[in-house]
């Protein structure tokens, strides 16, 4: 069974704090993703990593950065948290598209972040 | 541009009733389509996926979906809903040329006893 874990289920931070959200997957997946989920907006991609140290901006990268030093771990960083970053953050992983077959993305349980 | 539309934000059904959740996509080639379910406070779990072949796809928990190219739709169905099906449902399409997924905005399902 694929397992994607996220370091915290709930997090409360103050405006201006640096926030780290950690995600670990145990299936040796090349791809890892960070999404933000807000009511009525669905899932929006923040960043995508297709290999160690490789990253690509998603649809809403502003105010966020990422780090992928090891294949199994993908970190999302809020350099200076703001109240409009209060949200649910979901991490996912997958294998690359190959041979006409697209693998699904496997999701972690999410981190609900409140920025005060 | 590729996109996914879930026209129903919120659906309420009685337990035992049938269910159909709508999903329409905009895509320039044969799409890769997914349905995910998110129970309250949880991550997303894959219900089913369509890549090619038979247009009626069976998934977990008794769900099925039918791909209709002529209508650009991939609607999710279940013949008899259980109270435990109350959740949010997301349709997604694989973005062309990448490993990313494009998600719809979701449909929240409420089940009354």
CSV table of C-alpha atoms in Angstrom, one decimal:
chain,number,residue,atom,x,y,z
A,1,UNK,CA,0.0,0.0,0.0
A,2,UNK,CA,1.3,3.4,-0.9
A,3,UNK,CA,1.7,5.7,2.0
A,4,UNK,CA,2.0,9.4,1.9
A,5,UNK,CA,2.4,11.1,5.3
A,6,UNK,CA,2.3,14.7,6.3
A,7,UNK,CA,4.1,16.0,9.4
A,8,UNK,CA,1.1,17.7,11.0
A,9,UNK,CA,-2.7,17.4,10.7
A,10,UNK,CA,-3.3,20.8,12.3
A,11,UNK,CA,-1.0,23.7,12.6
A,12,UNK,CA,-1.5,27.2,14.0
A,13,UNK,CA,1.1,29.9,13.2
A,14,UNK,CA,1.4,33.6,13.5
A,15,UNK,CA,1.6,36.1,10.7
A,16,UNK,CA,5.2,36.5,9.5
A,17,UNK,CA,6.4,33.2,10.8
A,18,UNK,CA,8.3,30.8,8.6
A,19,UNK,CA,6.3,27.6,8.2
A,20,UNK,CA,7.5,24.2,7.0
A,21,UNK,CA,5.1,21.5,5.9
A,22,UNK,CA,6.7,18.1,5.4
A,23,UNK,CA,5.6,15.3,3.2
A,24,UNK,CA,7.1,11.8,3.0
A,25,UNK,CA,6.2,9.0,0.6
A,26,UNK,CA,7.3,5.4,0.8
A,27,UNK,CA,6.8,4.2,-2.7
A,28,UNK,CA,9.9,5.5,-4.4
A,29,UNK,CA,7.8,7.8,-6.6
A,30,UNK,CA,9.6,10.4,-8.7
A,31,UNK,CA,6.8,12.9,-8.7
A,32,UNK,CA,5.6,14.8,-5.7
A,33,UNK,CA,3.0,17.6,-5.5
A,34,UNK,CA,1.8,20.2,-3.1
A,35,UNK,CA,-1.8,21.4,-3.4
A,36,UNK,CA,-3.9,23.9,-1.6
A,37,UNK,CA,-7.6,23.2,-1.1
A,38,UNK,CA,-10.1,25.9,-0.4
A,39,UNK,CA,-13.9,25.7,-0.3
A,40,UNK,CA,-15.4,26.3,-3.8
A,41,UNK,CA,-12.0,26.4,-5.4
A,42,UNK,CA,-11.1,22.7,-5.4
A,43,UNK,CA,-7.4,21.7,-5.5
A,44,UNK,CA,-4.9,24.1,-6.8
A,45,UNK,CA,-1.4,23.1,-7.6
A,46,UNK,CA,1.3,25.1,-5.7
A,47,UNK,CA,4.5,23.2,-6.8
A,48,UNK,CA,5.4,20.0,-8.5
A,49,UNK,CA,8.7,18.1,-8.2
A,50,UNK,CA,9.6,15.4,-10.8
A,51,UNK,CA,13.0,14.4,-9.3
A,52,UNK,CA,15.3,15.3,-6.5
A,53,UNK,CA,16.2,19.0,-6.5
A,54,UNK,CA,13.9,19.5,-9.5
A,55,UNK,CA,10.8,21.6,-9.2
A,56,UNK,CA,8.2,23.3,-11.3
A,57,UNK,CA,5.8,26.1,-10.4
A,58,UNK,CA,2.1,25.2,-10.3
A,59,UNK,CA,-0.8,27.5,-10.6
A,60,UNK,CA,-0.4,29.5,-7.4
A,61,UNK,CA,3.3,29.5,-6.3
A,62,UNK,CA,3.4,33.0,-4.9
A,63,UNK,CA,4.3,33.1,-1.3
A,64,UNK,CA,5.6,29.6,-1.3
A,65,UNK,CA,8.8,27.7,-2.0
A,66,UNK,CA,9.7,24.0,-1.9
A,67,UNK,CA,12.6,21.8,-1.2
A,68,UNK,CA,13.3,18.2,-2.3
A,69,UNK,CA,16.7,17.0,-1.1
A,70,UNK,CA,15.7,13.4,-1.0
A,71,UNK,CA,13.4,11.4,-3.2
A,72,UNK,CA,11.0,10.5,-0.5
A,73,UNK,CA,10.6,13.9,1.1
A,74,UNK,CA,9.0,17.1,-0.3
A,75,UNK,CA,8.8,20.2,1.8
A,76,UNK,CA,6.6,23.2,1.4
A,77,UNK,CA,7.8,26.5,2.9
A,78,UNK,CA,5.9,29.6,3.7
A,79,UNK,CA,8.7,32.1,4.0
A,80,UNK,CA,6.5,34.6,5.9
A,81,UNK,CA,3.0,33.3,6.6
A,82,UNK,CA,0.0,35.5,6.0
A,83,UNK,CA,-3.6,35.1,6.9
A,84,UNK,CA,-4.6,34.4,3.3
A,85,UNK,CA,-2.5,31.3,3.4
A,86,UNK,CA,-4.9,29.8,6.0
A,87,UNK,CA,-6.0,26.6,4.1
A,88,UNK,CA,-5.8,22.9,3.8
A,89,UNK,CA,-2.6,21.7,2.2
A,90,UNK,CA,-2.4,18.3,0.5
A,91,UNK,CA,0.7,16.4,-0.6
A,92,UNK,CA,0.6,13.8,-3.3
A,93,UNK,CA,3.0,11.5,-5.1
A,94,UNK,CA,3.0,9.5,-8.3
A,95,UNK,CA,5.2,7.7,-10.9
A,96,UNK,CA,5.8,9.4,-14.2
A,97,UNK,CA,3.6,8.9,-17.2
A,98,UNK,CA,5.1,6.2,-19.3
A,99,UNK,CA,4.2,3.7,-22.0
A,100,UNK,CA,0.7,5.2,-22.5
A,101,UNK,CA,-0.2,4.6,-18.9
A,102,UNK,CA,-0.8,7.3,-16.4
A,103,UNK,CA,-0.5,6.4,-12.8
A,104,UNK,CA,-2.8,7.9,-10.2
A,105,UNK,CA,-1.7,10.4,-7.6
A,106,UNK,CA,-1.7,9.2,-4.0
A,107,UNK,CA,-2.6,11.7,-1.4
A,108,UNK,CA,-1.6,12.4,2.2
A,109,UNK,CA,-4.2,13.2,4.9
A,110,UNK,CA,-3.6,16.9,4.6
A,111,UNK,CA,-2.4,19.6,6.9
A,112,UNK,CA,-5.0,22.2,8.0
A,113,UNK,CA,-3.0,25.4,8.6
A,114,UNK,CA,-4.4,28.4,10.4
A,115,UNK,CA,-2.4,31.7,10.3
A,116,UNK,CA,-3.4,34.2,12.9
B,1,UNK,CA,-7.1,25.3,-22.1
B,2,UNK,CA,-7.8,22.1,-20.4
B,3,UNK,CA,-10.4,22.3,-17.7
B,4,UNK,CA,-12.8,20.2,-15.6
B,5,UNK,CA,-16.3,21.4,-14.6
B,6,UNK,CA,-18.4,19.9,-11.8
B,7,UNK,CA,-21.6,21.8,-12.2
B,8,UNK,CA,-23.1,20.7,-8.9
B,9,UNK,CA,-21.6,22.2,-5.8
B,10,UNK,CA,-23.8,20.4,-3.4
B,11,UNK,CA,-26.1,17.4,-3.8
B,12,UNK,CA,-28.4,15.9,-1.2
B,13,UNK,CA,-29.9,12.4,-1.6
B,14,UNK,CA,-31.7,10.0,0.7
B,15,UNK,CA,-30.0,6.8,1.7
B,16,UNK,CA,-30.8,4.0,-0.7
B,17,UNK,CA,-31.4,6.4,-3.6
B,18,UNK,CA,-29.4,6.4,-6.8
B,19,UNK,CA,-26.7,9.0,-7.4
B,20,UNK,CA,-25.2,10.6,-10.4
B,21,UNK,CA,-22.4,13.3,-10.0
B,22,UNK,CA,-21.6,15.2,-13.2
B,23,UNK,CA,-18.2,16.0,-14.6
B,24,UNK,CA,-17.4,17.7,-17.9
B,25,UNK,CA,-14.0,18.2,-19.3
B,26,UNK,CA,-12.3,20.2,-21.9
B,27,UNK,CA,-9.4,18.4,-23.5
B,28,UNK,CA,-7.7,18.2,-26.9
B,29,UNK,CA,-7.0,14.5,-27.0
B,30,UNK,CA,-8.1,11.2,-25.4
B,31,UNK,CA,-8.3,12.2,-21.8
B,32,UNK,CA,-7.1,10.4,-18.7
B,33,UNK,CA,-9.9,10.8,-16.2
B,34,UNK,CA,-10.2,10.2,-12.5
B,35,UNK,CA,-12.7,10.4,-9.7
B,36,UNK,CA,-11.5,10.9,-6.1
B,37,UNK,CA,-13.4,11.0,-2.9
B,38,UNK,CA,-12.5,13.0,0.2
B,39,UNK,CA,-14.1,12.1,3.5
B,40,UNK,CA,-14.3,14.9,6.1
B,41,UNK,CA,-10.8,15.8,7.4
B,42,UNK,CA,-9.1,13.3,5.1
B,43,UNK,CA,-7.0,13.3,2.0
B,44,UNK,CA,-8.2,12.1,-1.4
B,45,UNK,CA,-8.8,8.5,-2.2
B,46,UNK,CA,-9.0,7.2,-5.8
B,47,UNK,CA,-12.4,5.8,-6.7
B,48,UNK,CA,-11.8,4.9,-10.3
B,49,UNK,CA,-9.9,6.0,-13.4
B,50,UNK,CA,-10.4,5.8,-17.2
B,51,UNK,CA,-7.5,5.6,-19.7
B,52,UNK,CA,-8.9,3.7,-22.7
B,53,UNK,CA,-11.0,0.8,-23.6
B,54,UNK,CA,-14.4,0.1,-22.1
B,55,UNK,CA,-16.2,3.3,-21.5
B,56,UNK,CA,-17.9,2.1,-18.4
B,57,UNK,CA,-15.4,1.9,-15.5
B,58,UNK,CA,-16.0,0.1,-12.2
B,59,UNK,CA,-14.4,1.5,-9.1
B,60,UNK,CA,-14.3,0.9,-5.4
B,61,UNK,CA,-17.2,1.1,-2.9
B,62,UNK,CA,-19.8,0.2,-5.7
B,63,UNK,CA,-19.1,3.3,-7.8
B,64,UNK,CA,-19.0,3.4,-11.6
B,65,UNK,CA,-18.4,6.1,-14.2
B,66,UNK,CA,-19.1,6.3,-17.9
B,67,UNK,CA,-16.9,8.1,-20.4
B,68,UNK,CA,-18.9,9.8,-23.1
B,69,UNK,CA,-16.6,11.4,-25.7
B,70,UNK,CA,-19.5,13.0,-27.6
B,71,UNK,CA,-20.6,14.8,-24.4
B,72,UNK,CA,-17.2,15.4,-22.9
B,73,UNK,CA,-18.5,13.9,-19.8
B,74,UNK,CA,-17.3,11.4,-17.1
B,75,UNK,CA,-20.2,11.1,-14.7
B,76,UNK,CA,-20.0,9.1,-11.5
B,77,UNK,CA,-22.9,6.8,-10.5
B,78,UNK,CA,-23.9,4.6,-7.7
B,79,UNK,CA,-27.2,2.7,-7.7
B,80,UNK,CA,-27.9,2.9,-4.0
B,81,UNK,CA,-26.2,5.4,-1.7
B,82,UNK,CA,-25.1,4.6,1.8
B,83,UNK,CA,-24.8,7.1,4.6
B,84,UNK,CA,-21.0,6.5,4.6
B,85,UNK,CA,-20.8,7.9,1.1
B,86,UNK,CA,-21.3,11.4,2.4
B,87,UNK,CA,-18.1,13.2,1.3
B,88,UNK,CA,-16.7,15.5,-1.3
B,89,UNK,CA,-16.1,14.1,-4.7
B,90,UNK,CA,-13.5,15.4,-7.2
B,91,UNK,CA,-13.2,14.8,-10.9
B,92,UNK,CA,-9.8,15.2,-12.5
B,93,UNK,CA,-8.2,15.0,-15.9
B,94,UNK,CA,-4.6,14.3,-16.6
B,95,UNK,CA,-2.9,17.5,-18.1
B,96,UNK,CA,-1.6,17.0,-21.6
B,97,UNK,CA,2.1,16.4,-21.7
B,98,UNK,CA,2.7,16.4,-18.0
B,99,UNK,CA,2.2,14.3,-14.9
B,100,UNK,CA,-0.1,16.9,-13.4
B,101,UNK,CA,-3.8,16.6,-12.8
B,102,UNK,CA,-6.4,19.3,-13.3
B,103,UNK,CA,-9.2,19.1,-10.7
B,104,UNK,CA,-12.7,20.2,-10.7
B,105,UNK,CA,-14.0,22.3,-7.8
B,106,UNK,CA,-15.7,19.3,-6.2
B,107,UNK,CA,-19.3,18.2,-5.4
B,108,UNK,CA,-20.3,17.8,-1.7
B,109,UNK,CA,-22.6,14.9,-1.2
B,110,UNK,CA,-25.0,14.9,1.8
B,111,UNK,CA,-26.9,11.7,2.6
B,112,UNK,CA,-30.1,11.8,4.6
B,113,UNK,CA,-31.3,8.7,6.5
